[in-house]
Coordinates of C-alpha atoms in Angstrom, one line a residue:
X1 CA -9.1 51.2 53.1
X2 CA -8.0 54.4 51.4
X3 CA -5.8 56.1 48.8
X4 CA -4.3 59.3 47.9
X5 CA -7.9 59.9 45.8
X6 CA -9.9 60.1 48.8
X7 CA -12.2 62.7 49.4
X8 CA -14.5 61.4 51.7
X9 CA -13.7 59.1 54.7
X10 CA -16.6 56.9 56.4
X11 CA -15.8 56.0 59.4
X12 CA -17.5 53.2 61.8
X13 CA -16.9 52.8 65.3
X14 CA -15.8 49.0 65.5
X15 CA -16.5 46.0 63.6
X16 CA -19.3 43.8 65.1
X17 CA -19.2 40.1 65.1
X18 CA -20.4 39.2 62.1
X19 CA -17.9 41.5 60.6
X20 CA -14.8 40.5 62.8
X21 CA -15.9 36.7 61.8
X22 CA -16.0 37.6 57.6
X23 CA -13.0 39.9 57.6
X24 CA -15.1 42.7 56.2
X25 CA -16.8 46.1 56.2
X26 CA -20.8 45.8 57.3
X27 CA -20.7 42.2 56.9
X28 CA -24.1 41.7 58.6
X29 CA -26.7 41.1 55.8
X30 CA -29.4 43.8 58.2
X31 CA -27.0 46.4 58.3
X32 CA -27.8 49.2 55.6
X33 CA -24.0 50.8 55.0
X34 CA -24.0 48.9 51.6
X35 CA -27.4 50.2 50.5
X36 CA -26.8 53.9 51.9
X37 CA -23.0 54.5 50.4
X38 CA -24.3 53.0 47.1
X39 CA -27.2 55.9 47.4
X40 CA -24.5 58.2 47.7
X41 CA -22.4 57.0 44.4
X42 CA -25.2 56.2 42.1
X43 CA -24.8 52.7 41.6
X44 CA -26.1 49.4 43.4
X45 CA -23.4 48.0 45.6
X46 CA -25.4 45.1 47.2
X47 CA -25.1 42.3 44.7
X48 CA -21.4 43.1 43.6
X49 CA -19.2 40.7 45.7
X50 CA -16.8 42.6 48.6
X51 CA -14.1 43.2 46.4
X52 CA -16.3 44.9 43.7
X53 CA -17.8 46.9 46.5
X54 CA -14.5 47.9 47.6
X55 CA -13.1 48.8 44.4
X56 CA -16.4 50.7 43.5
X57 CA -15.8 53.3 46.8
X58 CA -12.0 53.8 46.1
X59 CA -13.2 54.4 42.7
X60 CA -15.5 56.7 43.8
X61 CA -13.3 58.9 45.9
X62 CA -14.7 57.2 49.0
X63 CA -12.3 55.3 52.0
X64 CA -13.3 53.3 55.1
X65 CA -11.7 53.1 58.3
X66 CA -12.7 52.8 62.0
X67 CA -12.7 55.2 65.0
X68 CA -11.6 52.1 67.4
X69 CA -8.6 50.1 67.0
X70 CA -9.7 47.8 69.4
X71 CA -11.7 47.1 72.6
X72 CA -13.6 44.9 74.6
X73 CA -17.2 44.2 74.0
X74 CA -19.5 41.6 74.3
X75 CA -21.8 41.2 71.2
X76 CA -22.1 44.1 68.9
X77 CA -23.6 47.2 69.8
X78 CA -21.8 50.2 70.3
X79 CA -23.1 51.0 73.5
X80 CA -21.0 47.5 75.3
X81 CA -17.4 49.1 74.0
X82 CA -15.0 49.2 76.8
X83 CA -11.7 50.1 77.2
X84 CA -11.8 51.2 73.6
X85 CA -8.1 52.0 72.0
X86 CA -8.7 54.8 69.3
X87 CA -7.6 54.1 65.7
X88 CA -5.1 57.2 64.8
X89 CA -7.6 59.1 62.8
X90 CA -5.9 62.2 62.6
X91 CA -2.6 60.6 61.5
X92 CA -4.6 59.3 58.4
X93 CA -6.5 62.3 57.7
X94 CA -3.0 64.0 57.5
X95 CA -1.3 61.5 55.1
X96 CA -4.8 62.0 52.4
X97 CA -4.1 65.5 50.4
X98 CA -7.9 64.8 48.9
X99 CA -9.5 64.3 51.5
X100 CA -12.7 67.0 51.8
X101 CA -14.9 65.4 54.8
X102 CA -15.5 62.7 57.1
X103 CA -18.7 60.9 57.7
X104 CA -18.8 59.3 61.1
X105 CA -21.6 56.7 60.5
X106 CA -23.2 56.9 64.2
X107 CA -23.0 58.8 67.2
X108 CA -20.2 56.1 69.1
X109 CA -18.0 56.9 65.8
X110 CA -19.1 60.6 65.5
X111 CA -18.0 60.7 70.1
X112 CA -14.4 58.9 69.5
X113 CA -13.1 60.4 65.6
X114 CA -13.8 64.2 66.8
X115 CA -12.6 63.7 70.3
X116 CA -8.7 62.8 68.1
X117 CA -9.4 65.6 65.4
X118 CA -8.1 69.1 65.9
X119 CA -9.8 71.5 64.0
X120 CA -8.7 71.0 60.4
X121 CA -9.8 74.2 58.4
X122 CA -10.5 72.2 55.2
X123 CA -12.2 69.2 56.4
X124 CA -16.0 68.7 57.3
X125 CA -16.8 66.8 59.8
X126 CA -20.7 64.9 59.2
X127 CA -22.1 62.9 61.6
X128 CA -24.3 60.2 60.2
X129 CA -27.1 58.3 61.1
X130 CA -25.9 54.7 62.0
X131 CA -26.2 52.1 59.1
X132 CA -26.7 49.5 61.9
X133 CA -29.8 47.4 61.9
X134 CA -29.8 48.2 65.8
X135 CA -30.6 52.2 65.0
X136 CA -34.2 52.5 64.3
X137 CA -35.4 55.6 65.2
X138 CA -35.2 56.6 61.2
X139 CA -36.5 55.1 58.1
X140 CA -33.9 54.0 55.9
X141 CA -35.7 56.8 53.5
X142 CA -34.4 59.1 56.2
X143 CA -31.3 57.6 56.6
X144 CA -30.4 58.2 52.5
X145 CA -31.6 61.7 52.6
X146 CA -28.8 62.2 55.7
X147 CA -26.1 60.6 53.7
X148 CA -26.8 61.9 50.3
X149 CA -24.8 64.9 52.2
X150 CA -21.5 63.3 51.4
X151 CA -22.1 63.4 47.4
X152 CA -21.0 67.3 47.4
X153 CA -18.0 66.5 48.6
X154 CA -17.3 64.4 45.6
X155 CA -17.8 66.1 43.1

């Protein structure tokens, strides 16, 4: 999900099931994406129905996409992808003349979208802490404070 206004990409590794199953972005109700990237734009993004939310980041100057196309995995951590097919990352950054920085939200996501980037002069490339309810080892606090990064590149 992006258009020729975006300035900041947010990439995820791969959909887990929950998300697969609703056709959406961070569909599990645990995982803290919608909470964090709301942080980021100033406005509350988890009562708003998908589409809102959606509309809200575009609006913003914020697209989504995913490091993996596809892969094998059973459940939904990050750590049981195999045989993962990378999404062409650095075809899209390429076709987005607005686009400032991209947020990898987790390490899996940070490992497979710089492993297809060459070094673009004009991009910044931040990794994230994951948004998934999985990755504990930071407060949700802490978490914000890490993604509040991506406002500046909005403005």
């Amino acid at each position: 999900m992006v258009n020729a206004q975006t300035r900041v990409l947010v990439c995820g590794s791969l959909p887990g099931e929950a998300s697969l199953a609703a056709q959406r972005y961070y569909a599990h109700p645990a995982n803290q994406f919608w909470r964090l990237i709301g942080g980021v734009i100033g406005q509350d993004l988890v009562p708003l129905d998908y589409p809102a939310r959606l509309d809200a980041l575009l609006r913003a100057g914020i697209g989504l996409w995913d490091t993996v196309a596809s892969a094998t995995r059973a459940g939904s951590l990050d750590t049981a992808i195999r045989a993962a097919q990378l999404a062409p990352l650095a075809q899209l950054a390429a076709r987005l003349p607005a686009l400032r920085a991209i947020g990898f939200n987790g390490a899996t996501a940070a490992r497979h979208g710089r492993a297809q980037m060459a070094d673009l002069p004009d991009i910044s490339f931040i990794q994230l802490p994951s948004s998934s309810p999985a990755y504990c080892a930071v407060t949700l606090a802490q978490k914000q404070q890490a993604w509040s990064c991506l406002q500046t590149f909005l403005d």
